[in-house]
PDB file of C-alpha atoms and ligand atoms in Angstrom:
ATOM      1  CA  MET L   1       7.093  24.948 -10.955  1.00  0.00           C
ATOM      2  CA  ASP L   2       5.418  25.934 -14.265  1.00  0.00           C
ATOM      3  CA  ASP L   3       2.029  24.184 -13.982  1.00  0.00           C
ATOM      4  CA  PHE L   4       0.046  22.323 -11.325  1.00  0.00           C
ATOM      5  CA  LEU L   5      -1.249  19.173 -13.013  1.00  0.00           C
ATOM      6  CA  ALA L   6      -0.645  16.318 -10.562  1.00  0.00           C
ATOM      7  CA  ILE L   7       0.849  15.905  -7.091  1.00  0.00           C
ATOM      8  CA  SER L   8       3.001  13.110  -8.514  1.00  0.00           C
ATOM      9  CA  GLU L   9       4.756  15.721 -10.699  1.00  0.00           C
ATOM     10  CA  CYS L  10       5.667  18.059  -7.811  1.00  0.00           C
ATOM     11  CA  SER L  11       8.760  17.777  -5.664  1.00  0.00           C
ATOM     12  CA  VAL L  12       8.419  17.192  -1.933  1.00  0.00           C
ATOM     13  CA  ALA L  13       9.977  20.629  -1.327  1.00  0.00           C
ATOM     14  CA  GLU L  14       7.442  22.344  -3.624  1.00  0.00           C
ATOM     15  CA  LEU L  15       4.536  20.663  -1.813  1.00  0.00           C
ATOM     16  CA  HIS L  16       5.871  21.729   1.589  1.00  0.00           C
ATOM     17  CA  GLU L  17       6.436  25.271   0.324  1.00  0.00           C
ATOM     18  CA  LEU L  18       2.854  25.438  -0.981  1.00  0.00           C
ATOM     19  CA  LEU L  19       1.498  24.222   2.369  1.00  0.00           C
ATOM     20  CA  ALA L  20       3.603  26.724   4.307  1.00  0.00           C
ATOM     21  CA  GLU L  21       2.527  29.566   1.990  1.00  0.00           C
ATOM     22  CA  SER L  22      -1.140  28.485   2.338  1.00  0.00           C
ATOM     23  CA  SER L  23      -0.916  28.721   6.136  1.00  0.00           C
ATOM     24  CA  SER L  24       0.911  32.003   6.085  1.00  0.00           C
ATOM     25  CA  LEU L  25      -1.446  33.655   3.554  1.00  0.00           C
ATOM     26  CA  LYS L  26      -4.412  32.286   5.533  1.00  0.00           C
ATOM     27  CA  ALA L  27      -3.199  34.043   8.698  1.00  0.00           C
ATOM     28  CA  PHE L  28      -2.339  37.172   6.711  1.00  0.00           C
ATOM     29  CA  TYR L  29      -5.815  37.437   5.170  1.00  0.00           C
ATOM     30  CA  GLN L  30      -7.535  36.542   8.442  1.00  0.00           C
ATOM     31  CA  SER L  31      -5.738  39.483  10.054  1.00  0.00           C
ATOM     32  CA  GLY L  32      -7.423  41.745   7.499  1.00  0.00           C
ATOM     33  CA  ARG L  33      -4.368  42.370   5.340  1.00  0.00           C
ATOM     34  CA  ARG L  34      -4.171  41.956   1.558  1.00  0.00           C
ATOM     35  CA  ASP L  35      -1.389  40.836  -0.778  1.00  0.00           C
ATOM     36  CA  LEU L  36      -2.093  42.322  -4.210  1.00  0.00           C
ATOM     37  CA  CYS L  37       0.672  40.389  -5.959  1.00  0.00           C
ATOM     38  CA  LEU L  38      -1.540  39.514  -8.960  1.00  0.00           C
ATOM     39  CA  ALA L  39      -2.716  43.075  -9.727  1.00  0.00           C
ATOM     40  CA  GLY L  40      -3.230  43.435 -13.469  1.00  0.00           C
ATOM     41  CA  LYS L  41      -3.184  39.660 -14.061  1.00  0.00           C
ATOM     42  CA  THR L  42      -6.010  37.515 -15.415  1.00  0.00           C
ATOM     43  CA  LEU L  43      -6.877  33.837 -14.914  1.00  0.00           C
ATOM     44  CA  ALA L  44      -9.050  32.019 -17.499  1.00  0.00           C
ATOM     45  CA  MET L  45     -11.176  29.315 -15.847  1.00  0.00           C
ATOM     46  CA  LEU L  46     -12.504  26.594 -18.183  1.00  0.00           C
ATOM     47  CA  PHE L  47     -15.129  24.202 -16.778  1.00  0.00           C
ATOM     48  CA  GLU L  48     -16.588  21.158 -18.564  1.00  0.00           C
ATOM     49  CA  LYS L  49     -18.293  20.063 -15.318  1.00  0.00           C
ATOM     50  CA  PRO L  50     -20.222  21.801 -12.532  1.00  0.00           C
ATOM     51  CA  SER L  51     -18.428  23.257  -9.512  1.00  0.00           C
ATOM     52  CA  LEU L  52     -19.234  25.193  -6.362  1.00  0.00           C
ATOM     53  CA  ARG L  53     -16.042  25.032  -4.280  1.00  0.00           C
ATOM     54  CA  THR L  54     -13.376  25.020  -6.982  1.00  0.00           C
ATOM     55  CA  ARG L  55     -14.936  27.726  -9.098  1.00  0.00           C
ATOM     56  CA  LEU L  56     -15.815  30.065  -6.248  1.00  0.00           C
ATOM     57  CA  SER L  57     -12.609  29.559  -4.263  1.00  0.00           C
ATOM     58  CA  PHE L  58     -10.462  30.258  -7.334  1.00  0.00           C
ATOM     59  CA  GLN L  59     -12.531  33.322  -8.195  1.00  0.00           C
ATOM     60  CA  VAL L  60     -12.279  34.665  -4.654  1.00  0.00           C
ATOM     61  CA  ALA L  61      -8.573  33.804  -4.397  1.00  0.00           C
ATOM     62  CA  MET L  62      -7.804  35.582  -7.660  1.00  0.00           C
ATOM     63  CA  THR L  63      -9.800  38.660  -6.610  1.00  0.00           C
ATOM     64  CA  ASP L  64      -8.157  38.626  -3.139  1.00  0.00           C
ATOM     65  CA  LEU L  65      -4.737  38.781  -4.782  1.00  0.00           C
ATOM     66  CA  GLY L  66      -5.754  41.784  -6.883  1.00  0.00           C
ATOM     67  CA  GLY L  67      -6.181  39.762 -10.086  1.00  0.00           C
ATOM     68  CA  HIS L  68      -9.119  39.111 -12.367  1.00  0.00           C
ATOM     69  CA  PRO L  69     -10.777  35.698 -12.959  1.00  0.00           C
ATOM     70  CA  ILE L  70     -12.789  34.964 -16.125  1.00  0.00           C
ATOM     71  CA  TYR L  71     -15.169  31.988 -15.993  1.00  0.00           C
ATOM     72  CA  VAL L  72     -15.633  30.249 -19.342  1.00  0.00           C
ATOM     73  CA  LYS L  73     -18.466  27.782 -19.936  1.00  0.00           C
ATOM     74  CA  PRO L  74     -17.611  25.274 -22.695  1.00  0.00           C
ATOM     75  CA  GLU L  75     -20.800  26.165 -24.565  1.00  0.00           C
ATOM     76  CA  ASP L  76     -19.627  29.792 -24.773  1.00  0.00           C
ATOM     77  CA  ILE L  77     -16.603  28.711 -26.798  1.00  0.00           C
ATOM     78  CA  GLY L  78     -18.265  25.870 -28.705  1.00  0.00           C
ATOM     79  CA  GLY L  79     -16.810  23.162 -26.442  1.00  0.00           C
ATOM     80  CA  ILE L  80     -13.218  22.486 -25.433  1.00  0.00           C
ATOM     81  CA  GLY L  81     -11.540  20.808 -28.405  1.00  0.00           C
ATOM     82  CA  LYS L  82     -14.729  20.846 -30.488  1.00  0.00           C
ATOM     83  CA  ARG L  83     -14.988  24.223 -32.252  1.00  0.00           C
ATOM     84  CA  GLU L  84     -11.199  24.344 -32.414  1.00  0.00           C
ATOM     85  CA  PRO L  85      -8.350  22.126 -31.169  1.00  0.00           C
ATOM     86  CA  VAL L  86      -7.273  22.331 -27.524  1.00  0.00           C
ATOM     87  CA  LYS L  87      -3.791  23.367 -28.668  1.00  0.00           C
ATOM     88  CA  ASP L  88      -5.252  26.439 -30.404  1.00  0.00           C
ATOM     89  CA  ILE L  89      -7.286  27.408 -27.330  1.00  0.00           C
ATOM     90  CA  ALA L  90      -4.090  27.144 -25.257  1.00  0.00           C
ATOM     91  CA  ARG L  91      -2.114  29.381 -27.603  1.00  0.00           C
ATOM     92  CA  VAL L  92      -4.854  31.986 -28.004  1.00  0.00           C
ATOM     93  CA  LEU L  93      -5.461  32.225 -24.238  1.00  0.00           C
ATOM     94  CA  SER L  94      -1.706  32.570 -23.674  1.00  0.00           C
ATOM     95  CA  ARG L  95      -1.854  35.844 -25.617  1.00  0.00           C
ATOM     96  CA  TYR L  96      -4.609  37.231 -23.326  1.00  0.00           C
ATOM     97  CA  VAL L  97      -4.160  35.868 -19.794  1.00  0.00           C
ATOM     98  CA  GLN L  98      -1.398  35.014 -17.327  1.00  0.00           C
ATOM     99  CA  GLY L  99      -2.875  31.696 -16.130  1.00  0.00           C
ATOM    100  CA  ILE L 100      -5.340  28.981 -17.172  1.00  0.00           C
ATOM    101  CA  MET L 101      -7.208  26.580 -14.941  1.00  0.00           C
ATOM    102  CA  ALA L 102      -9.397  23.821 -16.304  1.00  0.00           C
ATOM    103  CA  ARG L 103     -11.850  21.201 -15.064  1.00  0.00           C
ATOM    104  CA  THR L 104     -12.273  18.581 -17.756  1.00  0.00           C
ATOM    105  CA  PHE L 105     -13.447  15.046 -18.334  1.00  0.00           C
ATOM    106  CA  GLU L 106     -10.300  13.715 -20.004  1.00  0.00           C
ATOM    107  CA  HIS L 107      -7.032  14.307 -18.201  1.00  0.00           C
ATOM    108  CA  GLN L 108      -5.366  14.544 -21.607  1.00  0.00           C
ATOM    109  CA  THR L 109      -7.199  17.835 -22.226  1.00  0.00           C
ATOM    110  CA  VAL L 110      -5.418  19.469 -19.288  1.00  0.00           C
ATOM    111  CA  LEU L 111      -2.103  17.950 -20.405  1.00  0.00           C
ATOM    112  CA  ASP L 112      -2.635  19.347 -23.920  1.00  0.00           C
ATOM    113  CA  LEU L 113      -3.470  22.791 -22.538  1.00  0.00           C
ATOM    114  CA  ALA L 114      -0.247  22.703 -20.507  1.00  0.00           C
ATOM    115  CA  ARG L 115       1.812  21.490 -23.436  1.00  0.00           C
ATOM    116  CA  TYR L 116       0.724  24.284 -25.759  1.00  0.00           C
ATOM    117  CA  ALA L 117       0.161  27.187 -23.346  1.00  0.00           C
ATOM    118  CA  ASP L 118       2.946  29.643 -22.551  1.00  0.00           C
ATOM    119  CA  VAL L 119       1.299  30.442 -19.207  1.00  0.00           C
ATOM    120  CA  PRO L 120       0.796  28.226 -16.114  1.00  0.00           C
ATOM    121  CA  VAL L 121      -2.007  25.633 -16.294  1.00  0.00           C
ATOM    122  CA  ILE L 122      -3.829  24.317 -13.220  1.00  0.00           C
ATOM    123  CA  ASN L 123      -5.743  21.023 -13.024  1.00  0.00           C
ATOM    124  CA  ALA L 124      -9.070  21.902 -11.356  1.00  0.00           C
ATOM    125  CA  LEU L 125     -10.218  18.229 -11.513  1.00  0.00           C
ATOM    126  CA  THR L 126     -10.167  15.689 -14.295  1.00  0.00           C
ATOM    127  CA  ASP L 127     -11.538  12.146 -14.424  1.00  0.00           C
ATOM    128  CA  TRP L 128      -8.027  11.074 -13.359  1.00  0.00           C
ATOM    129  CA  SER L 129      -7.138  13.409 -10.499  1.00  0.00           C
ATOM    130  CA  HIS L 130      -8.009  16.329  -8.227  1.00  0.00           C
ATOM    131  CA  PRO L 131      -4.705  17.669  -6.885  1.00  0.00           C
ATOM    132  CA  CYS L 132      -5.999  21.012  -5.520  1.00  0.00           C
ATOM    133  CA  GLN L 133      -8.469  19.064  -3.384  1.00  0.00           C
ATOM    134  CA  ALA L 134      -5.824  16.732  -1.963  1.00  0.00           C
ATOM    135  CA  MET L 135      -3.539  19.652  -1.059  1.00  0.00           C
ATOM    136  CA  ALA L 136      -6.360  21.458   0.776  1.00  0.00           C
ATOM    137  CA  ASP L 137      -7.028  18.146   2.539  1.00  0.00           C
ATOM    138  CA  VAL L 138      -3.408  17.842   3.649  1.00  0.00           C
ATOM    139  CA  LEU L 139      -3.512  21.436   4.938  1.00  0.00           C
ATOM    140  CA  THR L 140      -6.655  20.534   6.929  1.00  0.00           C
ATOM    141  CA  ILE L 141      -4.977  17.437   8.362  1.00  0.00           C
ATOM    142  CA  GLN L 142      -1.956  19.487   9.387  1.00  0.00           C
ATOM    143  CA  GLU L 143      -4.192  21.987  11.195  1.00  0.00           C
ATOM    144  CA  HIS L 144      -6.188  19.324  13.045  1.00  0.00           C
ATOM    145  CA  PHE L 145      -3.376  16.922  13.945  1.00  0.00           C
ATOM    146  CA  GLY L 146      -0.418  19.306  14.119  1.00  0.00           C
ATOM    147  CA  ARG L 147       1.446  17.071  11.662  1.00  0.00           C
ATOM    148  CA  ILE L 148       1.104  15.278   8.346  1.00  0.00           C
ATOM    149  CA  GLU L 149       3.731  12.564   8.528  1.00  0.00           C
ATOM    150  CA  GLY L 150       2.440   9.185   9.686  1.00  0.00           C
ATOM    151  CA  ILE L 151      -1.249  10.188   9.578  1.00  0.00           C
ATOM    152  CA  LYS L 152      -3.401   7.296   8.404  1.00  0.00           C
ATOM    153  CA  ILE L 153      -6.334   8.001   6.081  1.00  0.00           C
ATOM    154  CA  ALA L 154      -8.933   5.289   5.461  1.00  0.00           C
ATOM    155  CA  PHE L 155     -10.619   6.230   2.165  1.00  0.00           C
ATOM    156  CA  ILE L 156     -13.923   4.357   1.937  1.00  0.00           C
ATOM    157  CA  GLY L 157     -15.523   4.085  -1.500  1.00  0.00           C
ATOM    158  CA  ASP L 158     -14.568   4.533  -5.120  1.00  0.00           C
ATOM    159  CA  GLY L 159     -10.897   4.378  -6.139  1.00  0.00           C
ATOM    160  CA  ASN L 160     -11.487   7.594  -8.083  1.00  0.00           C
ATOM    161  CA  ASN L 161      -9.778  10.898  -8.979  1.00  0.00           C
ATOM    162  CA  VAL L 162      -9.838  12.111  -5.360  1.00  0.00           C
ATOM    163  CA  ALA L 163      -8.467   8.809  -3.999  1.00  0.00           C
ATOM    164  CA  ARG L 164      -5.706   8.910  -6.626  1.00  0.00           C
ATOM    165  CA  SER L 165      -4.558  12.414  -5.667  1.00  0.00           C
ATOM    166  CA  LEU L 166      -4.615  11.415  -1.988  1.00  0.00           C
ATOM    167  CA  ALA L 167      -2.410   8.413  -2.847  1.00  0.00           C
ATOM    168  CA  PHE L 168       0.160  10.688  -4.484  1.00  0.00           C
ATOM    169  CA  ALA L 169      -0.038  13.060  -1.498  1.00  0.00           C
ATOM    170  CA  ALA L 170       0.508  10.096   0.842  1.00  0.00           C
ATOM    171  CA  GLY L 171       3.527   9.025  -1.203  1.00  0.00           C
ATOM    172  CA  LYS L 172       5.114  12.461  -1.401  1.00  0.00           C
ATOM    173  CA  LEU L 173       4.335  13.586   2.153  1.00  0.00           C
ATOM    174  CA  ASN L 174       4.777  10.318   4.020  1.00  0.00           C
ATOM    175  CA  MET L 175       1.207   9.654   5.094  1.00  0.00           C
ATOM    176  CA  LYS L 176      -0.576   6.306   5.012  1.00  0.00           C
ATOM    177  CA  LEU L 177      -3.624   5.696   2.810  1.00  0.00           C
ATOM    178  CA  VAL L 178      -5.827   2.611   2.742  1.00  0.00           C
ATOM    179  CA  VAL L 179      -8.528   2.634   0.075  1.00  0.00           C
ATOM    180  CA  ALA L 180     -11.409   0.269   0.895  1.00  0.00           C
ATOM    181  CA  SER L 181     -13.590  -0.322  -2.175  1.00  0.00           C
ATOM    182  CA  PRO L 182     -15.989  -2.934  -3.494  1.00  0.00           C
ATOM    183  CA  HIS L 183     -14.577  -5.380  -6.055  1.00  0.00           C
ATOM    184  CA  GLY L 184     -14.282  -3.659  -9.422  1.00  0.00           C
ATOM    185  CA  TYR L 185     -13.925  -0.143  -7.986  1.00  0.00           C
ATOM    186  CA  GLU L 186     -10.388  -0.357  -6.581  1.00  0.00           C
ATOM    187  CA  LEU L 187      -7.687   2.241  -7.126  1.00  0.00           C
ATOM    188  CA  ASP L 188      -5.653   1.107 -10.151  1.00  0.00           C
ATOM    189  CA  GLY L 189      -2.416  -0.799  -9.651  1.00  0.00           C
ATOM    190  CA  ALA L 190      -0.290   1.769 -11.524  1.00  0.00           C
ATOM    191  CA  THR L 191      -1.288   4.523  -9.076  1.00  0.00           C
ATOM    192  CA  ILE L 192      -0.593   2.312  -6.074  1.00  0.00           C
ATOM    193  CA  ARG L 193       2.826   1.358  -7.465  1.00  0.00           C
ATOM    194  CA  GLN L 194       3.700   4.982  -8.232  1.00  0.00           C
ATOM    195  CA  ALA L 195       2.634   6.198  -4.758  1.00  0.00           C
ATOM    196  CA  ASN L 196       4.585   3.381  -3.112  1.00  0.00           C
ATOM    197  CA  ALA L 197       7.646   4.235  -5.193  1.00  0.00           C
ATOM    198  CA  PHE L 198       7.681   7.645  -3.436  1.00  0.00           C
ATOM    199  CA  THR L 199       7.202   6.124   0.046  1.00  0.00           C
ATOM    200  CA  PRO L 200       7.197   2.320   0.218  1.00  0.00           C
ATOM    201  CA  GLY L 201       4.037   0.924   1.788  1.00  0.00           C
ATOM    202  CA  CYS L 202       2.225   4.288   1.926  1.00  0.00           C
ATOM    203  CA  THR L 203      -0.801   3.166  -0.120  1.00  0.00           C
ATOM    204  CA  GLU L 204      -2.801  -0.033   0.135  1.00  0.00           C
ATOM    205  CA  GLN L 205      -6.025  -1.287  -1.388  1.00  0.00           C
ATOM    206  CA  SER L 206      -8.529  -3.309   0.621  1.00  0.00           C
ATOM    207  CA  ASN L 207     -12.106  -4.511   0.262  1.00  0.00           C
ATOM    208  CA  ASP L 208     -12.840  -4.325   3.985  1.00  0.00           C
ATOM    209  CA  PRO L 209     -13.936  -0.912   5.357  1.00  0.00           C
ATOM    210  CA  PHE L 210     -13.956  -2.125   8.977  1.00  0.00           C
ATOM    211  CA  GLU L 211     -10.379  -3.383   8.744  1.00  0.00           C
ATOM    212  CA  ALA L 212      -9.341  -0.114   7.009  1.00  0.00           C
ATOM    213  CA  VAL L 213     -10.661   2.206   9.733  1.00  0.00           C
ATOM    214  CA  LYS L 214      -9.329   0.167  12.687  1.00  0.00           C
ATOM    215  CA  ASP L 215      -6.268   2.361  13.281  1.00  0.00           C
ATOM    216  CA  ALA L 216      -7.222   5.354  11.084  1.00  0.00           C
ATOM    217  CA  ASP L 217      -6.774   8.985  12.078  1.00  0.00           C
ATOM    218  CA  VAL L 218      -9.064  10.096   9.245  1.00  0.00           C
ATOM    219  CA  ILE L 219     -12.018   8.451   7.523  1.00  0.00           C
ATOM    220  CA  TYR L 220     -12.439  10.004   4.074  1.00  0.00           C
ATOM    221  CA  THR L 221     -15.189   9.394   1.561  1.00  0.00           C
ATOM    222  CA  ASP L 222     -16.441  10.778  -1.750  1.00  0.00           C
ATOM    223  CA  THR L 223     -19.442  10.235  -3.980  1.00  0.00           C
ATOM    224  CA  TRP L 224     -19.989   6.791  -5.482  1.00  0.00           C
ATOM    225  CA  VAL L 225     -21.054   8.462  -8.740  1.00  0.00           C
ATOM    226  CA  SER L 226     -18.529  10.970 -10.041  1.00  0.00           C
ATOM    227  CA  MET L 227     -19.382  13.640 -12.601  1.00  0.00           C
ATOM    228  CA  GLY L 228     -19.697  11.910 -15.961  1.00  0.00           C
ATOM    229  CA  GLN L 229     -20.809   8.566 -14.445  1.00  0.00           C
ATOM    230  CA  GLU L 230     -24.465   9.535 -14.018  1.00  0.00           C
ATOM    231  CA  ASN L 231     -25.657   6.721 -16.305  1.00  0.00           C
ATOM    232  CA  GLU L 232     -24.057   4.145 -13.945  1.00  0.00           C
ATOM    233  CA  LYS L 233     -25.834   5.577 -10.902  1.00  0.00           C
ATOM    234  CA  ALA L 234     -28.260   2.705 -10.185  1.00  0.00           C
ATOM    235  CA  LYS L 235     -25.579   0.024 -10.572  1.00  0.00           C
ATOM    236  CA  ARG L 236     -23.065   1.930  -8.468  1.00  0.00           C
ATOM    237  CA  GLN L 237     -25.534   2.563  -5.652  1.00  0.00           C
ATOM    238  CA  LYS L 238     -26.150  -1.185  -5.522  1.00  0.00           C
ATOM    239  CA  ASP L 239     -22.477  -2.172  -5.808  1.00  0.00           C
ATOM    240  CA  PHE L 240     -21.374   0.213  -3.037  1.00  0.00           C
ATOM    241  CA  ALA L 241     -23.888  -1.095  -0.474  1.00  0.00           C
ATOM    242  CA  GLY L 242     -21.956  -1.768   2.741  1.00  0.00           C
ATOM    243  CA  TYR L 243     -19.401   0.980   1.993  1.00  0.00           C
ATOM    244  CA  ALA L 244     -21.254   3.916   3.548  1.00  0.00           C
ATOM    245  CA  VAL L 245     -19.527   5.943   6.249  1.00  0.00           C
ATOM    246  CA  ASP L 246     -22.116   5.554   8.995  1.00  0.00           C
ATOM    247  CA  ALA L 247     -22.085   5.566  12.801  1.00  0.00           C
ATOM    248  CA  LYS L 248     -21.286   1.837  12.920  1.00  0.00           C
ATOM    249  CA  LEU L 249     -18.166   2.250  10.782  1.00  0.00           C
ATOM    250  CA  VAL L 250     -17.032   5.330  12.718  1.00  0.00           C
ATOM    251  CA  ALA L 251     -17.458   3.384  15.978  1.00  0.00           C
ATOM    252  CA  ALA L 252     -14.915   0.846  14.677  1.00  0.00           C
ATOM    253  CA  ALA L 253     -12.261   3.601  14.348  1.00  0.00           C
ATOM    254  CA  PRO L 254     -10.185   5.146  17.161  1.00  0.00           C
ATOM    255  CA  GLN L 255     -11.960   7.776  19.299  1.00  0.00           C
ATOM    256  CA  HIS L 256      -9.902  10.643  17.857  1.00  0.00           C
ATOM    257  CA  VAL L 257     -10.863   9.908  14.211  1.00  0.00           C
ATOM    258  CA  LYS L 258     -11.857  12.851  11.979  1.00  0.00           C
ATOM    259  CA  ILE L 259     -14.307  12.579   9.098  1.00  0.00           C
ATOM    260  CA  MET L 260     -13.438  14.106   5.729  1.00  0.00           C
ATOM    261  CA  HIS L 261     -15.311  14.430   2.421  1.00  0.00           C
ATOM    262  CA  CYS L 262     -14.344  16.604  -0.533  1.00  0.00           C
ATOM    263  CA  LEU L 263     -18.038  17.531  -1.075  1.00  0.00           C
ATOM    264  CA  PRO L 264     -20.608  17.583  -2.565  1.00  0.00           C
ATOM    265  CA  ALA L 265     -21.858  14.881  -0.157  1.00  0.00           C
ATOM    266  CA  TYR L 266     -24.785  12.623  -1.019  1.00  0.00           C
ATOM    267  CA  ARG L 267     -26.219  11.997   2.424  1.00  0.00           C
ATOM    268  CA  GLY L 268     -27.792   8.567   2.796  1.00  0.00           C
ATOM    269  CA  TYR L 269     -25.380   7.103   0.240  1.00  0.00           C
ATOM    270  CA  GLU L 270     -21.604   7.365   0.861  1.00  0.00           C
ATOM    271  CA  ILE L 271     -22.113   9.175   4.193  1.00  0.00           C
ATOM    272  CA  THR L 272     -24.980   9.473   6.640  1.00  0.00           C
ATOM    273  CA  ASP L 273     -26.267  12.868   7.693  1.00  0.00           C
ATOM    274  CA  GLU L 274     -25.509  11.892  11.304  1.00  0.00           C
ATOM    275  CA  VAL L 275     -21.790  11.372  10.542  1.00  0.00           C
ATOM    276  CA  ALA L 276     -21.519  14.434   8.278  1.00  0.00           C
ATOM    277  CA  GLU L 277     -22.968  16.607  11.048  1.00  0.00           C
ATOM    278  CA  SER L 278     -21.095  14.945  13.947  1.00  0.00           C
ATOM    279  CA  PRO L 279     -18.401  16.708  16.038  1.00  0.00           C
ATOM    280  CA  ALA L 280     -15.747  14.548  14.321  1.00  0.00           C
ATOM    281  CA  SER L 281     -16.648  15.986  10.915  1.00  0.00           C
ATOM    282  CA  ILE L 282     -14.184  18.529   9.466  1.00  0.00           C
ATOM    283  CA  LEU L 283     -15.895  18.813   6.067  1.00  0.00           C
ATOM    284  CA  PHE L 284     -16.245  22.576   6.118  1.00  0.00           C
ATOM    285  CA  ASP L 285     -12.668  23.193   7.275  1.00  0.00           C
ATOM    286  CA  GLN L 286     -11.645  21.222   4.193  1.00  0.00           C
ATOM    287  CA  ALA L 287     -13.927  23.283   1.976  1.00  0.00           C
ATOM    288  CA  GLU L 288     -12.553  26.519   3.464  1.00  0.00           C
ATOM    289  CA  ASN L 289      -8.975  25.414   2.924  1.00  0.00           C
ATOM    290  CA  ARG L 290      -9.612  25.148  -0.815  1.00  0.00           C
ATOM    291  CA  LEU L 291      -9.499  28.956  -0.792  1.00  0.00           C
ATOM    292  CA  HIS L 292      -6.338  29.171   1.298  1.00  0.00           C
ATOM    293  CA  PHE L 293      -4.461  26.614  -0.793  1.00  0.00           C
ATOM    294  CA  GLN L 294      -5.619  28.159  -4.070  1.00  0.00           C
ATOM    295  CA  ARG L 295      -4.347  31.613  -3.043  1.00  0.00           C
ATOM    296  CA  ALA L 296      -0.914  30.153  -2.358  1.00  0.00           C
ATOM    297  CA  LEU L 297      -0.951  28.220  -5.633  1.00  0.00           C
ATOM    298  CA  LEU L 298      -1.947  31.245  -7.737  1.00  0.00           C
ATOM    299  CA  LYS L 299       0.709  33.381  -6.062  1.00  0.00           C
ATOM    300  CA  ARG L 300       3.349  30.718  -6.665  1.00  0.00           C
ATOM    301  CA  LEU L 301       2.471  30.218 -10.340  1.00  0.00           C
ATOM    302  CA  MET L 302       1.433  33.683 -11.475  1.00  0.00           C
ATOM    303  CA  ALA L 303       3.122  36.360  -9.316  1.00  0.00           C
TER     304      ALA L 303
HETATM  305  N1  LIG H   1     -14.705  19.395  -3.944  1.00  0.00           N
HETATM  306  C1  LIG H   1     -14.930  20.052  -5.108  1.00  0.00           C
HETATM  307  O1  LIG H   1     -14.075  20.105  -6.010  1.00  0.00           O
HETATM  308  O2  LIG H   1     -16.142  20.657  -5.198  1.00  0.00           O
HETATM  309  P1  LIG H   1     -16.764  21.353  -6.506  1.00  0.00           P
HETATM  310  O3  LIG H   1     -17.044  20.251  -7.482  1.00  0.00           O
HETATM  311  O4  LIG H   1     -17.988  22.036  -6.031  1.00  0.00           O
HETATM  312  O5  LIG H   1     -15.741  22.304  -7.063  1.00  0.00           O
HETATM  313  N1  LIG H   2     -15.076  12.304  -7.502  1.00  0.00           N
HETATM  314  C1  LIG H   2     -15.925  13.470  -7.630  1.00  0.00           C
HETATM  315  C2  LIG H   2     -15.301  14.642  -6.961  1.00  0.00           C
HETATM  316  C3  LIG H   2     -16.139  15.878  -6.936  1.00  0.00           C
HETATM  317  C4  LIG H   2     -15.439  17.048  -6.332  1.00  0.00           C
HETATM  318  C5  LIG H   2     -16.192  13.751  -9.100  1.00  0.00           C
HETATM  319  O1  LIG H   2     -15.262  13.646  -9.910  1.00  0.00           O
HETATM  320  O2  LIG H   2     -17.336  14.060  -9.443  1.00  0.00           O
END
């Protein structure tokens, strides 16, 4: 494994190894021990979009492992691919650091970084996917249900980057994902076909949230307005009416259902405050597991 760009590019064995390493490093750190396997190593972190969880969890993970993270704002370097080509940034950084992670608008930017860098590149969210999030989500599911295989996730909302990474995770790790979206906001057919090529029937698209949650173990949602779509906000808020995760929708799911959201959550839109704060909500376990997965990923790629 040289880079971490998409779950669809990883083997099933690699994904299981990453999950096992996440759990074992989590227990190791929680017992007060430290694994300084990245001492003397530096990670460059490039962000074209805001971030709380991804930025902080990577910074903490890198520090925990004895390494050094450097946060780079695009304006500091004159924009990614603006002052100089992405391929030059990749080659220059490869002479200074032992790893690069990037959060970008275009997925192609991360692919170009990976193509030209001599060091591992990590996708920290693009418009197309959010693989680190989906892996932390799978880790959270494993902890709450004691298994991954056969777990059914009903994703209510936009067929976006997060939904796409969950579809690939479902395909590779034998879960079931139903994405319930309004017309025009469905997960694209190519993603559904690719996920189903890994595990036939693992991913379905629907327009009916109540049907989707009927036999779900997890109800998952994300913002209706992803970063970069701010100018579509009013239209999206109108189009997604009826797709909120509220008490009525949760009541249509089995009693044991857990509520997940990658955060940040826009209460009163895709999720009500009541549901986000309910005993079924595991939002903050998910957020915590970003750190535990990221430690395992950095160790795997950079140690
Ligand atoms: N879930 C997530 O990636 O959060 P941030 O945008 O705060 O990193
Ligand atoms: N779909 C959201 C996820 C945020 C973590 C976005 O891209 O803004």
